[in-house]
Every structure is written in structure tokens, then in C-alpha cells.
Coordinates of C-alpha atoms and ligand atoms in Angstrom, one line a residue:
M1 CA 48.0 8.4 38.7
D2 CA 44.4 9.4 38.2
I3 CA 44.1 8.2 34.7
K4 CA 40.9 10.1 34.1
K5 CA 42.9 13.4 34.4
T6 CA 44.6 12.4 31.2
V7 CA 41.3 12.4 29.3
D8 CA 40.0 15.8 28.1
L9 CA 36.3 16.5 27.7
S10 CA 34.9 15.0 24.5
W11 CA 32.9 17.4 22.3
D12 CA 29.7 15.7 23.4
E13 CA 30.6 16.3 27.1
F14 CA 31.4 19.9 26.3
D15 CA 28.2 20.4 24.5
E16 CA 26.2 19.0 27.4
L17 CA 27.9 21.5 29.7
K18 CA 27.5 24.4 27.3
D19 CA 24.0 23.8 26.3
P20 CA 22.1 22.3 29.2
R21 CA 18.5 21.4 28.8
P22 CA 15.9 22.4 31.3
A23 CA 16.8 20.8 34.6
E24 CA 14.5 18.2 36.0
N25 CA 13.0 18.8 39.4
E26 CA 12.4 16.6 42.4
F27 CA 8.8 16.0 41.3
D28 CA 10.1 14.8 37.9
R29 CA 12.4 12.3 39.6
V30 CA 9.5 10.9 41.7
V31 CA 7.4 10.4 38.7
E32 CA 10.4 9.0 36.8
S33 CA 11.2 6.4 39.4
A34 CA 7.5 5.4 39.7
I35 CA 7.3 4.8 36.0
S36 CA 10.6 2.9 35.9
R37 CA 9.5 0.6 38.7
R38 CA 6.5 -0.6 36.7
G39 CA 6.8 -4.3 35.8
M40 CA 8.9 -4.7 32.7
L41 CA 8.7 -7.8 30.6
K42 CA 11.8 -8.8 28.7
G43 CA 11.4 -8.9 25.0
I44 CA 8.1 -7.1 24.5
V45 CA 7.5 -4.1 26.7
A46 CA 4.4 -1.9 27.0
F47 CA 5.6 1.4 28.3
G48 CA 4.1 4.8 28.7
S49 CA 2.4 5.9 25.6
G50 CA 4.4 3.6 23.4
A51 CA 4.9 -0.1 22.8
M52 CA 8.5 -1.4 22.4
V53 CA 8.7 -4.5 20.4
F54 CA 12.0 -6.2 19.6
G55 CA 12.6 -7.6 16.2
A56 CA 11.9 -11.3 15.8
G57 CA 15.6 -12.0 15.5
A58 CA 16.4 -10.3 18.8
L59 CA 13.6 -12.2 20.5
T60 CA 14.6 -15.7 19.4
S61 CA 18.3 -15.4 19.4
A62 CA 20.4 -17.8 21.3
T63 CA 22.8 -15.4 22.9
S64 CA 25.5 -17.3 24.8
A65 CA 29.0 -16.4 23.8
R66 CA 29.4 -19.8 22.3
A67 CA 26.4 -19.4 20.0
Q68 CA 27.8 -16.1 19.0
A69 CA 31.1 -17.6 18.2
A70 CA 29.4 -20.0 15.8
A71 CA 27.7 -17.2 14.0
F72 CA 30.7 -15.0 13.5
P73 CA 34.1 -15.6 11.9
F74 CA 35.9 -14.8 15.1
E75 CA 35.8 -15.7 18.8
P76 CA 34.2 -12.7 20.6
I77 CA 36.7 -11.0 22.9
P78 CA 36.2 -9.8 26.5
T79 CA 36.0 -6.2 27.6
A80 CA 39.2 -4.4 28.5
T81 CA 40.1 -1.5 30.7
D82 CA 43.7 -1.0 29.7
F83 CA 45.5 1.4 27.4
D84 CA 45.8 -1.0 24.4
I85 CA 43.7 -2.3 21.5
H86 CA 42.5 -5.9 21.5
V87 CA 41.2 -7.9 18.6
P88 CA 40.2 -11.6 18.3
D89 CA 42.7 -14.4 17.9
G90 CA 43.7 -14.7 14.3
Y91 CA 43.6 -10.9 13.8
Q92 CA 46.3 -8.2 14.0
W93 CA 46.2 -4.5 14.2
K94 CA 48.7 -1.7 13.5
S95 CA 48.6 2.1 13.2
V96 CA 48.2 3.7 9.7
V97 CA 48.4 7.4 10.7
R98 CA 48.4 9.4 14.0
W99 CA 47.6 13.0 14.7
G100 CA 50.6 15.1 13.7
D101 CA 52.0 12.5 11.1
A102 CA 53.3 14.2 8.0
L103 CA 51.3 14.1 4.7
W104 CA 54.2 15.9 2.9
S105 CA 57.9 15.3 3.4
E106 CA 58.4 19.0 4.5
A107 CA 56.4 18.1 7.6
D108 CA 58.6 15.2 8.6
G109 CA 59.2 15.5 12.3
A110 CA 56.6 18.2 12.8
Y111 CA 55.1 16.4 15.7
S112 CA 56.8 16.8 19.1
P113 CA 55.8 14.7 22.1
E114 CA 56.2 17.8 24.3
T115 CA 54.6 20.5 22.3
G116 CA 52.5 18.8 19.5
V117 CA 52.6 20.5 16.1
A118 CA 53.8 24.0 15.4
V119 CA 51.5 26.3 13.5
A120 CA 53.7 26.5 10.4
M121 CA 53.3 22.8 9.8
S122 CA 49.8 22.4 11.2
N123 CA 48.1 22.2 7.8
K124 CA 50.7 19.6 6.5
V125 CA 49.9 16.8 8.9
F126 CA 47.1 14.5 9.8
G127 CA 44.5 16.3 11.9
E128 CA 43.4 15.4 15.4
N129 CA 40.4 13.4 16.7
T130 CA 39.7 11.2 13.7
D131 CA 36.1 10.4 13.1
G132 CA 34.1 9.3 10.0
M133 CA 36.1 8.1 7.0
E134 CA 35.6 6.5 3.6
L135 CA 37.9 4.9 1.1
F136 CA 37.9 5.6 -2.6
A137 CA 39.6 4.0 -5.6
V138 CA 41.1 6.7 -7.8
D139 CA 42.9 5.6 -10.9
G140 CA 44.1 2.4 -9.3
K141 CA 45.2 4.2 -6.1
Q142 CA 43.5 4.1 -2.8
V143 CA 42.5 7.4 -1.3
I144 CA 41.0 7.7 2.2
A145 CA 39.1 10.8 3.4
V146 CA 39.0 11.2 7.1
N147 CA 37.3 13.7 9.4
S148 CA 39.0 15.4 12.3
E149 CA 36.1 16.4 14.4
Y150 CA 37.6 18.6 17.0
V151 CA 40.8 19.3 18.9
N152 CA 41.9 18.9 22.5
P153 CA 43.2 22.4 23.1
K154 CA 45.2 21.5 26.2
I155 CA 47.1 18.9 24.2
N156 CA 47.7 21.2 21.3
L157 CA 48.5 24.3 23.2
P158 CA 50.4 23.1 26.3
A159 CA 51.9 26.5 27.0
A160 CA 48.5 28.2 27.1
S161 CA 46.5 28.1 30.3
E162 CA 43.7 25.5 30.0
G163 CA 44.5 25.4 26.3
V164 CA 42.8 28.7 25.6
P165 CA 44.4 30.3 22.6
R166 CA 46.4 33.5 23.3
S167 CA 46.9 34.7 19.7
A168 CA 45.6 34.5 16.2
D169 CA 48.4 32.0 15.4
E170 CA 47.2 29.7 18.2
V171 CA 43.7 29.9 16.9
R172 CA 45.0 29.1 13.4
L173 CA 46.8 26.1 14.7
L174 CA 43.6 24.7 16.2
Q175 CA 41.7 25.5 13.0
N176 CA 44.3 23.8 10.8
L177 CA 44.1 20.5 12.8
Q178 CA 40.4 20.0 12.2
G179 CA 38.3 19.4 9.1
V180 CA 39.1 16.7 6.7
T181 CA 42.3 14.9 5.5
V182 CA 42.3 13.4 2.1
M183 CA 45.3 11.2 1.5
E184 CA 46.6 8.4 -0.6
I185 CA 47.5 5.2 1.3
A186 CA 49.2 2.1 0.0
D187 CA 50.4 -1.3 1.3
N188 CA 54.2 -0.9 1.4
G189 CA 54.7 -4.6 2.3
E190 CA 54.5 -3.9 6.0
G191 CA 50.9 -2.8 5.9
Y192 CA 49.1 0.4 4.8
A193 CA 50.8 3.7 5.3
V194 CA 50.4 7.3 4.0
V195 CA 51.9 7.9 0.6
K196 CA 53.7 11.1 1.5
D197 CA 53.8 13.9 -1.2
S198 CA 51.0 12.2 -3.3
P199 CA 49.4 14.7 -5.5
L200 CA 46.1 13.5 -4.1
N201 CA 46.9 14.5 -0.5
R202 CA 44.9 17.4 0.7
R203 CA 44.0 19.2 4.0
I204 CA 40.6 20.9 4.3
D205 CA 40.3 23.0 7.4
H206 CA 38.4 25.8 9.1
N207 CA 39.5 28.3 6.4
T208 CA 39.3 26.3 3.2
K209 CA 37.2 28.1 0.5
M210 CA 33.9 26.4 -0.1
T211 CA 30.7 27.0 -2.1
M212 CA 27.0 26.4 -1.4
D213 CA 24.2 25.1 -3.6
G214 CA 20.5 24.6 -3.1
P215 CA 17.8 27.0 -1.9
V216 CA 19.9 28.7 0.8
A217 CA 22.9 29.6 -1.5
G218 CA 22.9 33.4 -1.8
A219 CA 20.1 33.9 0.7
E220 CA 20.0 36.8 3.1
L221 CA 20.5 34.5 6.1
V222 CA 24.0 33.4 4.8
K223 CA 25.4 36.8 3.7
T224 CA 28.3 38.2 5.7
N225 CA 30.6 41.2 5.6
A226 CA 33.3 39.1 4.0
D227 CA 30.9 37.4 1.6
P228 CA 28.0 39.7 0.6
E229 CA 26.9 37.3 -2.0
G230 CA 26.3 34.5 0.5
M231 CA 27.9 32.0 -1.8
S232 CA 31.5 31.4 -0.5
P233 CA 31.7 30.1 3.1
L234 CA 35.0 29.4 4.6
G235 CA 35.8 26.1 6.2
T236 CA 33.9 23.1 7.4
L237 CA 33.3 22.7 11.2
N238 CA 33.1 19.7 13.6
N239 CA 33.2 17.1 10.9
C240 CA 31.7 14.1 12.6
G241 CA 30.3 11.1 10.6
S242 CA 30.7 10.6 6.9
G243 CA 29.0 9.3 3.8
K244 CA 29.9 8.2 0.3
T245 CA 27.9 9.2 -2.7
L246 CA 26.9 6.6 -5.3
W247 CA 29.1 8.5 -7.7
G248 CA 32.3 8.3 -5.6
T249 CA 32.6 11.5 -3.7
Y250 CA 32.9 12.1 0.0
L251 CA 30.3 13.5 2.3
T252 CA 31.5 15.2 5.5
C253 CA 28.9 16.1 8.1
E254 CA 29.0 19.2 10.2
E255 CA 27.8 18.4 13.7
N256 CA 28.4 20.7 16.8
F257 CA 29.3 23.8 14.8
N258 CA 27.6 25.9 17.4
G259 CA 30.4 25.6 19.9
Y260 CA 32.9 27.5 17.7
F261 CA 30.9 30.8 17.9
G262 CA 30.9 33.3 20.7
T263 CA 30.8 37.0 21.2
T264 CA 33.2 39.5 22.6
E265 CA 30.4 42.0 23.4
A266 CA 27.2 41.7 25.2
M267 CA 24.4 41.2 22.7
Q268 CA 22.4 43.8 24.5
D269 CA 19.1 44.5 22.8
Q270 CA 20.6 43.8 19.4
K271 CA 18.4 41.6 17.2
P272 CA 21.1 40.2 15.0
I273 CA 19.1 37.8 13.0
Q274 CA 15.6 37.5 11.6
L275 CA 14.8 34.5 13.7
P276 CA 16.7 34.9 17.0
A277 CA 15.0 31.8 18.4
G278 CA 17.1 29.8 16.0
F279 CA 20.2 30.6 18.0
S280 CA 18.8 29.1 21.2
R281 CA 17.4 26.0 19.3
Y282 CA 20.9 25.4 18.0
G283 CA 22.8 26.3 21.2
I284 CA 24.6 29.3 19.7
G285 CA 25.7 32.0 22.2
G286 CA 27.9 32.7 25.1
E287 CA 31.6 32.0 24.6
G288 CA 33.0 29.7 22.0
R289 CA 35.0 26.6 23.2
Y290 CA 38.2 27.7 21.6
A291 CA 37.9 31.5 22.0
Y292 CA 38.1 31.8 18.2
E293 CA 36.0 35.0 18.5
K294 CA 38.7 36.9 20.3
F295 CA 41.1 36.6 17.3
D296 CA 38.9 35.8 14.3
E297 CA 36.0 38.2 13.8
R298 CA 34.2 35.6 11.6
F299 CA 33.4 33.7 14.8
D300 CA 32.1 36.7 16.7
I301 CA 28.3 36.5 16.5
S302 CA 28.0 40.2 17.4
K303 CA 29.9 41.1 14.3
E304 CA 28.9 38.3 12.0
P305 CA 25.5 37.0 13.1
N306 CA 25.0 35.1 9.9
E307 CA 28.2 33.2 10.0
P308 CA 26.7 30.3 12.1
H309 CA 24.1 29.8 9.3
R310 CA 26.9 28.9 7.0
H311 CA 27.7 25.8 9.0
G312 CA 25.7 22.7 10.0
W313 CA 25.4 21.3 6.5
I314 CA 26.4 18.2 4.6
V315 CA 29.5 19.0 2.5
E316 CA 30.6 17.1 -0.6
I317 CA 34.3 16.7 -1.4
D318 CA 35.8 15.2 -4.6
P319 CA 38.7 13.0 -3.3
A320 CA 39.9 12.5 -6.9
N321 CA 40.5 16.2 -7.5
P322 CA 42.5 18.1 -4.9
D323 CA 41.8 21.4 -6.6
S324 CA 38.0 21.0 -6.4
T325 CA 35.9 23.3 -4.2
P326 CA 33.9 21.6 -1.5
V327 CA 30.1 22.2 -1.8
K328 CA 27.8 22.7 1.1
H329 CA 24.4 21.2 0.1
T330 CA 21.8 23.3 1.8
A331 CA 18.8 21.3 0.4
L332 CA 19.8 18.6 2.9
G333 CA 19.0 20.9 5.9
R334 CA 21.0 22.5 8.7
F335 CA 21.3 20.7 12.0
K336 CA 23.9 18.9 14.0
H337 CA 24.6 16.3 11.3
E338 CA 26.0 13.0 12.4
N339 CA 26.5 11.1 9.1
A340 CA 24.8 10.8 5.7
A341 CA 23.7 7.4 4.5
M342 CA 23.0 7.5 0.7
T343 CA 20.9 5.0 -1.1
Q344 CA 18.4 5.1 -4.0
A345 CA 14.7 4.9 -4.5
V346 CA 13.3 2.2 -6.8
D347 CA 12.7 4.9 -9.4
G348 CA 16.3 6.1 -9.3
R349 CA 15.9 9.1 -7.0
I350 CA 18.7 9.7 -4.5
V351 CA 17.8 9.2 -0.9
V352 CA 20.0 10.4 2.0
Y353 CA 19.2 9.4 5.6
M354 CA 20.6 11.7 8.3
G355 CA 20.5 12.1 12.1
D356 CA 20.6 15.2 14.2
D357 CA 22.7 14.3 17.3
E358 CA 21.2 16.2 20.2
R359 CA 18.9 15.0 22.9
G360 CA 15.3 15.0 21.6
E361 CA 16.2 16.0 18.1
F362 CA 15.0 14.3 14.9
M363 CA 15.9 11.9 12.1
Y364 CA 15.7 13.2 8.6
K365 CA 15.8 12.0 5.0
Y366 CA 16.3 13.9 1.8
V367 CA 14.9 12.6 -1.5
S368 CA 16.0 14.2 -4.8
N369 CA 13.6 15.3 -7.5
G370 CA 15.9 14.0 -10.2
T371 CA 16.9 10.4 -10.8
W372 CA 20.3 8.9 -11.4
A373 CA 22.0 5.9 -12.9
V374 CA 25.7 5.0 -13.2
G375 CA 27.4 7.2 -15.8
Q376 CA 24.7 9.9 -15.8
P377 CA 25.3 13.5 -14.7
T378 CA 24.9 14.3 -11.0
D379 CA 23.9 17.9 -11.3
G380 CA 21.0 18.9 -9.0
L381 CA 20.8 15.6 -7.2
L382 CA 21.8 17.1 -3.8
S383 CA 20.4 20.6 -4.5
D384 CA 16.9 20.0 -5.7
G385 CA 14.7 17.7 -3.6
T386 CA 12.5 17.4 -0.5
L387 CA 13.6 17.1 3.1
Y388 CA 11.5 14.8 5.3
V389 CA 11.5 14.2 9.1
A390 CA 10.6 11.0 10.8
K391 CA 7.5 10.3 12.9
F392 CA 7.4 7.0 14.7
K393 CA 4.0 5.6 15.8
D394 CA 3.1 3.3 18.6
D395 CA 1.7 0.7 16.2
M396 CA 5.2 0.1 14.8
S397 CA 4.5 2.1 11.7
G398 CA 6.0 5.4 10.8
E399 CA 5.9 8.2 8.3
W400 CA 8.3 10.6 6.7
L401 CA 6.7 14.0 7.0
A402 CA 7.7 16.4 4.2
L403 CA 9.1 19.7 5.3
T404 CA 7.7 22.3 2.8
S405 CA 6.4 25.8 3.0
E406 CA 2.9 24.3 3.0
T407 CA 3.5 21.9 5.9
T408 CA 5.5 24.3 8.1
G409 CA 4.4 27.8 7.2
M410 CA 8.1 28.7 6.8
E411 CA 9.9 30.2 3.8
I412 CA 12.1 27.5 2.2
T413 CA 15.4 29.2 3.1
D414 CA 14.3 29.7 6.7
L415 CA 13.0 26.1 6.8
L416 CA 16.3 24.7 5.7
V417 CA 18.5 26.9 7.9
H418 CA 16.2 26.1 10.9
A419 CA 15.3 22.5 10.0
R420 CA 14.8 21.7 13.6
M421 CA 12.1 24.3 13.9
A422 CA 10.4 22.9 10.8
G423 CA 10.6 19.4 12.3
S424 CA 8.9 20.7 15.4
H425 CA 6.1 22.3 13.3
V426 CA 5.1 19.0 11.8
G427 CA 5.3 17.0 15.0
A428 CA 8.4 14.9 14.4
T429 CA 9.4 12.2 17.0
T430 CA 12.0 13.4 19.5
M431 CA 14.8 10.8 19.5
D432 CA 17.5 9.7 21.9
R433 CA 20.3 11.5 20.0
P434 CA 20.4 10.0 16.5
E435 CA 24.0 9.1 15.6
W436 CA 25.0 7.1 12.6
I437 CA 22.4 5.7 10.1
A438 CA 23.4 2.7 8.0
V439 CA 21.6 1.2 5.0
N440 CA 21.7 -2.6 4.7
P441 CA 23.2 -3.4 1.3
V442 CA 21.5 -6.8 1.1
K443 CA 18.0 -5.9 2.3
T444 CA 15.7 -2.9 2.0
E445 CA 16.1 -1.5 5.6
A446 CA 18.1 1.0 7.5
Y447 CA 19.3 1.4 11.1
C448 CA 20.0 4.4 13.3
A449 CA 22.1 4.3 16.5
L450 CA 20.3 6.3 19.2
T451 CA 23.2 6.7 21.5
N452 CA 21.6 7.7 24.8
N453 CA 19.5 10.5 26.3
S454 CA 20.2 11.2 30.0
R455 CA 17.4 13.7 30.0
R456 CA 14.6 11.6 28.5
G457 CA 11.8 12.0 31.1
A458 CA 8.1 12.5 31.6
D459 CA 8.2 16.3 31.8
A460 CA 11.4 16.9 29.8
V461 CA 11.5 18.9 26.6
N462 CA 14.0 19.5 23.9
S463 CA 15.3 23.0 23.2
G464 CA 12.3 23.6 21.0
G465 CA 9.9 22.7 23.8
D466 CA 8.9 19.4 22.2
S467 CA 8.1 16.6 24.7
M468 CA 10.9 14.2 25.6
A469 CA 8.5 11.9 27.5
P470 CA 9.2 8.3 26.6
N471 CA 7.8 7.5 23.2
A472 CA 7.5 4.5 20.9
P473 CA 11.2 3.9 19.9
N474 CA 12.7 5.8 22.9
T475 CA 11.1 4.1 25.8
R476 CA 13.4 4.7 28.7
E477 CA 13.7 7.6 31.0
T478 CA 17.2 8.6 31.9
N479 CA 18.4 6.4 29.0
N480 CA 22.2 6.1 29.6
F481 CA 22.6 3.0 27.4
G482 CA 21.0 3.7 24.0
Q483 CA 19.3 1.6 21.4
I484 CA 19.3 0.9 17.7
V485 CA 16.1 1.4 15.8
R486 CA 15.6 0.0 12.3
W487 CA 12.9 0.6 9.7
R488 CA 11.7 -1.1 6.5
P489 CA 10.3 1.3 3.9
E490 CA 6.9 0.5 2.5
G491 CA 7.0 -1.4 -0.8
E492 CA 10.7 -2.1 -0.2
D493 CA 11.3 1.4 -1.6
H494 CA 13.6 3.9 0.2
G495 CA 11.6 6.6 -1.7
A496 CA 8.4 5.7 0.1
T497 CA 7.0 7.9 2.9
G498 CA 5.6 5.0 5.0
F499 CA 7.7 2.5 6.9
T500 CA 7.5 -0.1 9.7
W501 CA 10.0 -0.2 12.5
D502 CA 11.3 -2.2 15.4
L503 CA 14.3 -2.1 17.8
Y504 CA 17.3 -4.1 16.7
V505 CA 18.9 -3.9 20.2
M506 CA 18.3 -2.1 23.4
A507 CA 21.6 -1.7 25.1
G508 CA 21.8 -2.2 28.9
N509 CA 23.5 -4.0 31.7
P510 CA 22.1 -7.4 32.6
E511 CA 24.6 -7.8 35.4
V512 CA 23.4 -4.7 37.2
Y513 CA 19.7 -4.5 36.3
N514 CA 16.8 -6.8 36.0
N515 CA 14.4 -4.4 34.3
E516 CA 14.3 -2.4 31.1
Y517 CA 17.8 -1.1 31.8
S518 CA 19.2 -4.7 31.5
G519 CA 18.7 -4.4 27.7
S520 CA 17.0 -6.6 25.1
D521 CA 17.5 -10.4 25.0
N522 CA 20.4 -10.1 22.5
V523 CA 22.4 -8.2 25.2
T524 CA 24.3 -10.5 27.5
P525 CA 27.1 -10.3 30.0
G526 CA 29.3 -11.5 27.2
N527 CA 28.6 -8.7 24.7
M528 CA 27.2 -5.7 26.6
F529 CA 28.1 -2.2 25.7
N530 CA 26.6 1.3 26.1
S531 CA 26.1 4.3 23.7
P532 CA 26.1 2.9 20.2
D533 CA 27.4 5.6 17.8
G534 CA 29.3 4.7 14.7
M535 CA 27.4 2.1 12.6
I536 CA 28.5 0.8 9.2
F537 CA 27.4 -2.2 7.1
D538 CA 30.0 -4.3 5.5
S539 CA 29.6 -5.7 2.0
K540 CA 28.0 -8.9 3.3
G541 CA 25.3 -7.2 5.4
G542 CA 27.2 -7.4 8.7
L543 CA 26.4 -4.5 11.0
W544 CA 29.4 -3.0 12.7
I545 CA 28.6 -1.1 15.9
Q546 CA 31.1 1.4 17.5
T547 CA 30.6 2.9 20.9
D548 CA 31.1 6.4 22.3
G549 CA 30.0 5.8 25.8
N550 CA 30.8 5.7 29.5
Y551 CA 34.1 3.8 29.9
S552 CA 34.3 4.1 33.7
N553 CA 33.5 0.4 34.1
E554 CA 31.8 1.4 37.3
G555 CA 28.2 1.6 38.6
E556 CA 25.7 0.9 36.0
F557 CA 28.5 0.6 33.4
E558 CA 30.4 -2.1 35.4
G559 CA 31.6 -4.9 33.2
Q560 CA 31.4 -2.8 30.0
G561 CA 34.9 -1.6 29.9
N562 CA 36.5 0.6 27.3
N563 CA 34.7 1.7 24.2
Q564 CA 34.5 -1.0 21.6
M565 CA 33.4 -2.3 18.2
L566 CA 31.0 -5.1 17.8
L567 CA 29.5 -7.0 14.8
G568 CA 25.8 -7.6 14.7
N569 CA 23.9 -10.2 12.7
T570 CA 20.7 -8.5 11.6
E571 CA 18.9 -11.7 10.9
T572 CA 19.5 -13.5 14.2
G573 CA 20.0 -10.4 16.4
E574 CA 23.3 -11.8 17.7
I575 CA 26.0 -9.3 18.6
A576 CA 29.7 -10.2 19.2
R577 CA 32.5 -8.0 20.5
F578 CA 35.3 -7.7 17.9
L579 CA 37.6 -4.9 19.2
T580 CA 38.2 -2.9 22.4
G581 CA 39.9 0.5 22.3
P582 CA 42.4 2.0 24.7
Y583 CA 41.0 3.6 27.9
G584 CA 39.5 7.0 27.3
C585 CA 38.9 6.6 23.5
E586 CA 35.8 6.5 21.4
V587 CA 35.9 4.0 18.5
T588 CA 34.6 5.8 15.4
G589 CA 34.9 5.5 11.7
L590 CA 35.2 2.3 9.6
C591 CA 36.0 1.6 6.0
W592 CA 37.9 -1.1 4.0
S593 CA 40.7 -1.5 1.5
T594 CA 39.5 -2.1 -2.0
D595 CA 40.1 -5.9 -1.6
R596 CA 38.3 -5.9 1.7
K597 CA 41.3 -7.6 3.4
V598 CA 42.0 -4.7 5.7
A599 CA 39.6 -2.7 7.8
F600 CA 40.5 0.8 8.8
V601 CA 39.2 1.9 12.2
G602 CA 39.3 5.3 13.9
I603 CA 40.4 5.7 17.5
Q604 CA 39.4 9.2 18.8
H605 CA 40.5 11.0 22.0
P606 CA 42.5 8.0 23.5
G607 CA 43.8 8.4 27.0
G608 CA 47.2 8.0 28.6
S609 CA 49.9 8.3 26.0
W610 CA 48.4 5.8 23.5
P611 CA 49.7 4.7 21.1
D612 CA 53.3 5.8 21.5
G613 CA 53.6 4.8 25.1
E614 CA 55.1 8.2 26.0
G615 CA 54.2 11.8 25.3
K616 CA 50.7 12.9 24.3
P617 CA 47.8 10.7 23.5
R618 CA 47.3 10.6 19.7
S619 CA 44.1 9.9 17.9
S620 CA 44.8 7.5 15.1
V621 CA 43.5 5.5 12.2
I622 CA 44.5 1.8 12.6
Q623 CA 44.3 -1.1 10.2
V624 CA 43.0 -4.6 11.2
W625 CA 43.5 -7.7 9.2
R626 CA 43.2 -11.5 9.3
E627 CA 46.4 -13.5 9.7
D628 CA 45.1 -15.9 7.1
G629 CA 44.7 -13.2 4.5
E630 CA 40.9 -13.6 4.2
T631 CA 38.6 -10.6 4.0
V632 CA 37.3 -8.8 7.1
G633 CA 34.0 -7.6 5.8
Ligands
LIG1 FE1 30.3 13.5 16.6 FE2 27.3 12.7 17.4 O1 29.1 12.3 17.3
LIG2 CA1 32.1 11.8 20.4
LIG3 CA1 29.6 10.1 16.6
LIG4 CA1 28.6 10.2 20.4

């Protein structure tokens, strides 16, 4: 069996095919190989226009597997290439919920190994392709909110050729299985399971009624035929990473929303929006991935050219109130949101760090105008503030550049809808696909996983024409491994506009390369990985790193195996492998039970017929615990 045939395109792979960047030519490749042949010193590397310097911890770390074992509460595990999950000795894992499992008794048995879930029950079950998630304590109950980023159409619509929907019902089925699931879970004596029929259970999908706040709410750019007021968007699209507000609500982050829109007519000479350039910057056009536009006019950009402006936002959901209306917070900007890492400035203002996951796009932060303390009202905190974009400098300093009408020459609504263009105006640093950002709870610093950038190159540009030549924190051309950058804000204040930065780790393969692609010194044959993506701090300051990379275990990825989850020590730089996922999967999403004794981990787009062993592969949330009952983070 060709096991690869069992794995459908991930959304990232789809987006790369749909939205190609300018191709490099032969001359680029000659220049590229000349640069990459320059002598590279391990540890501290002078490269191109920038200087890459690893953190002191990374430089000095003893990195043998034995040393790592001493630094971590578990013995690091080897890579795996099979269709199973592996965790260290002394730990166990078990499923919590799989795609198609019932949230309400009426949907018991809704999932069929042959046909998946029928449309009638598709909004009563756990969605597909689990991603970011957060756990909340609600009146003594534990409620988990989990994103379902996208669907594998061939798995969900086995009767349709190539999984392309043939009817409005089939479109609705796909729409229902994405979005967000909010559900009560409880330990029933045999581990955590869904509390079926809990009044807190809720499905939020591509048609759930939402509202908007902030400067773009009610603006011309978001008015549609169905919503002439521009205040009531339907649905949340491509919910990738997550965040948790300091006041206990869920943030779901709309990433590759562009792929859902298409057109059934040639656009001809029509100029459907005030800023047509915005569509190409965001990759909107052509055919949608799921042919929604054929059966649902809302997704046809020739009929509703403003509909795409209503997606690509951070959305707040109250997990304690299933009747609440989710809010799209436009003050936080529109781009391909990965996650939302909230913290607070010294003076009490709210700070949200956010990445835009596309090759050569930017890192952002939002700072509220108002301040907050426990027990105070939260009105305006995510609708009234300033959006900044990051500029990294070669001298290891950096600056958050404010995006305002003054700095960009753009009207505020246009600026927020087209935040990428605003970032280009002020000269933000093009990054190697910013994925999750995590704020250290025990030290004033934050980390961003820069997953990879196959197109980073001397003459490459992003879709806005900004240079993707190697720069200070993104040093490698054709960067297939990724790196994690961290920054410490000036004055130990996340509200400050200045910061210093370094690289926590440069992923690579020290078995295959002996140059900058072998990775930083804290990458060893015993812990190597590629494409860091999910990244979450535990309560003790442990940095958990999840990967969404190449799992071929071949070529430059040989020895790296399936996607995995590792624990990083941010003081010493040491990194140890904790979990390996089944072949084909991405490991994404992590949160803990209220007593921290159980970690919940997301397994997205597994291959084969994991975890059931027969039938379809089913993305799942699993639980991991220690046999001795101690906490796991
Ligand atoms: Fe949905 Fe950038 O990962
Ligand atoms: Ca992915
Ligand atoms: Ca991700
Ligand atoms: Ca990814």
C-alpha cells in the first residue's frame, strides 16, 4: 500500500498550490547556492544583511540525550514512522473525542466508517481536523473549546468525485464540520470523556450568527446584500490556533479564509471592491477549495465581493454561555491569523501578540487603550486600541511600528481590513510564516514559531512585493526547517514598543547537513524536528513545541519521523521529544485539565485509519497523563 495516498492535502499544502508566489529562476538558484555555500559557523552566524545570534542558553547547552533526560521529568523518546502515538515511559494516552463523535445523544452512531457523518447530524458531532483549543472552568465544570480548522472533502464525501460537493446539502455538511466545538468534559473514572447533552455543549460553524466590533463594524467594506448594515457576519472560517482572554473567554483565529471563496463567473472588467489589490495580497480569487460558491452565493465573490472582508479576524466566544453571540474583533486586524497570545502591559493595558501565517508576512501586536484588572468590565478592550507590526533589526533590537492613518496613509477601516498592506507601508520584517506565539508566564518574554519558508531567497518577494531576501531573524534561503524567535520587551513591559530578540532554536538536520541547515547547537540527532507550529507554555514556564512538517523521513528530513511534540527549557535551550503522532498527522493544540494532571493534545489529519484501526482516519483530541498521578505541566 502506498501509505501516502491515504493522506489528503493539508490546508497549508493546498494554499501553497492555490496561491503560488513568484517562481524563482535559474539565476536565483545560482545566487542561492553561492550564498548557502559561504562558511557557516555554528552558534553565531553572520549571514547576508543580518546577524543571527543564538540565545546564551542555546549556545552553552549540553545537548546529549542523557543531559536532556536530566533536565526533563521524562526520558526523551525516539522518532517514529508508524500509525500510532508514542509517549515516554511512565505516561499513558487515550482518546477523548474523535471527528464524528456525538455531542448530544441524538447523534449517537452518527459516524459511519464507510460514509462518515450524514448532513442531518453534522452539527451534532465533534468537527473534523482539530486545531487550537483551550480549557475553561465554568461553575465547577470543565469546558473545552476546540477549533476544527478544515475538512478533508474526500473523506467526508466519499460518493462525490474527488470530494467536490454536488449539492447544497453536501456543502452544508462540510460547513457544519468546521468551526468550533465547545463541550463539557469530565473524568468518568476511566479518563476524560465528552459529557453528552450538557447544556454547555455547542457547535459553532460556517453559518453561525456573529457580530463585529471595532472600527470596521458597519463599514462599507463589510456590507453585503444579506447584511446591508455590515454588522452581522455568518460563521467563522478556517479556525486555526487559539487564545484565552484574561477574563476567561475563548479566542478563535481565522487563518486561510481566502480558500473558501470563488466565483462562478469571470470577473471580467468588474472592479468589485475599492481596493482590488487586497484580493491578490490575501490570495482571494479563482475557485474555492470546496466549491461552496456553486451552491452558496455568499461565497461567490462576483456576487458578494465584500464577504471575504468579513473573515480573517480574531473571534471571541464565551464558553460559559451557549446562547452568546461570537464577536469578530476588527481592531486586531485582518490577516491569516494563527493564534492570539494575550498578556498585559505593566500599566494594565491588554496586549495581544499575533502571527500572520504566510510566507513573508508579518508579526503583529495589539495594545488596548483601556486598562483592566480582575473583576473590572471588559468593554472596549478588544475594540479600541492600536495595532502594531514587528520590525527586527540586525543589531538584535526591534521595534513595534504603529499602524495608524498617519503612519500608513490609509483610512482606519481600510488599514484594518488590509493590515498586510499597512504593514508593508511601514516596512515590517518579512517572516518565515509566523505560526503560534506564546508568552512566557514566568518571565517577560514571548516566542514565535516561524515554521518554514521554502521561498525565502535573495530575489524572492511576498505577495505585496516586499523582499524575502534573508534577514536578521530569517537567515536561511529555502528554509524547510524553521526556527523559533523570542523577544524581550524593553523595560520588561509588553506594552513597550522596543524589544531585543534572539533565536531560541534553529531547526535543522545535523545528520544530513554540516552547515546552517544542520540547525543550532541545541538541535541534535536525538531531538531533531522540522516545522515548529503549535507552541504553548505550561504553568511552570516549559515551552511545548508541536510540529506540522515534512514526515517523509527521507532526504533532508531523514531521521525526523512523524510530526511530534517536544518540551523546551527556555533557560538552558535544551529540547526533548515527548510525543510522536501517527504517520500523516500534524500535532496541534494543547491545554490542561484544571488540576494539570491531564494534558489534552490535538491530532490533526492523521493517516491510515488511525485511531480506530479500520475505516477512515479520524482527527482526535487525546489525553496524556502520568501513571504516578503527578501533573504534566
Ligand atoms: Fe493553521 Fe498556520 O496553521
Ligand atoms: Ca496545518
Ligand atoms: Ca498551525
Ligand atoms: Ca503549519
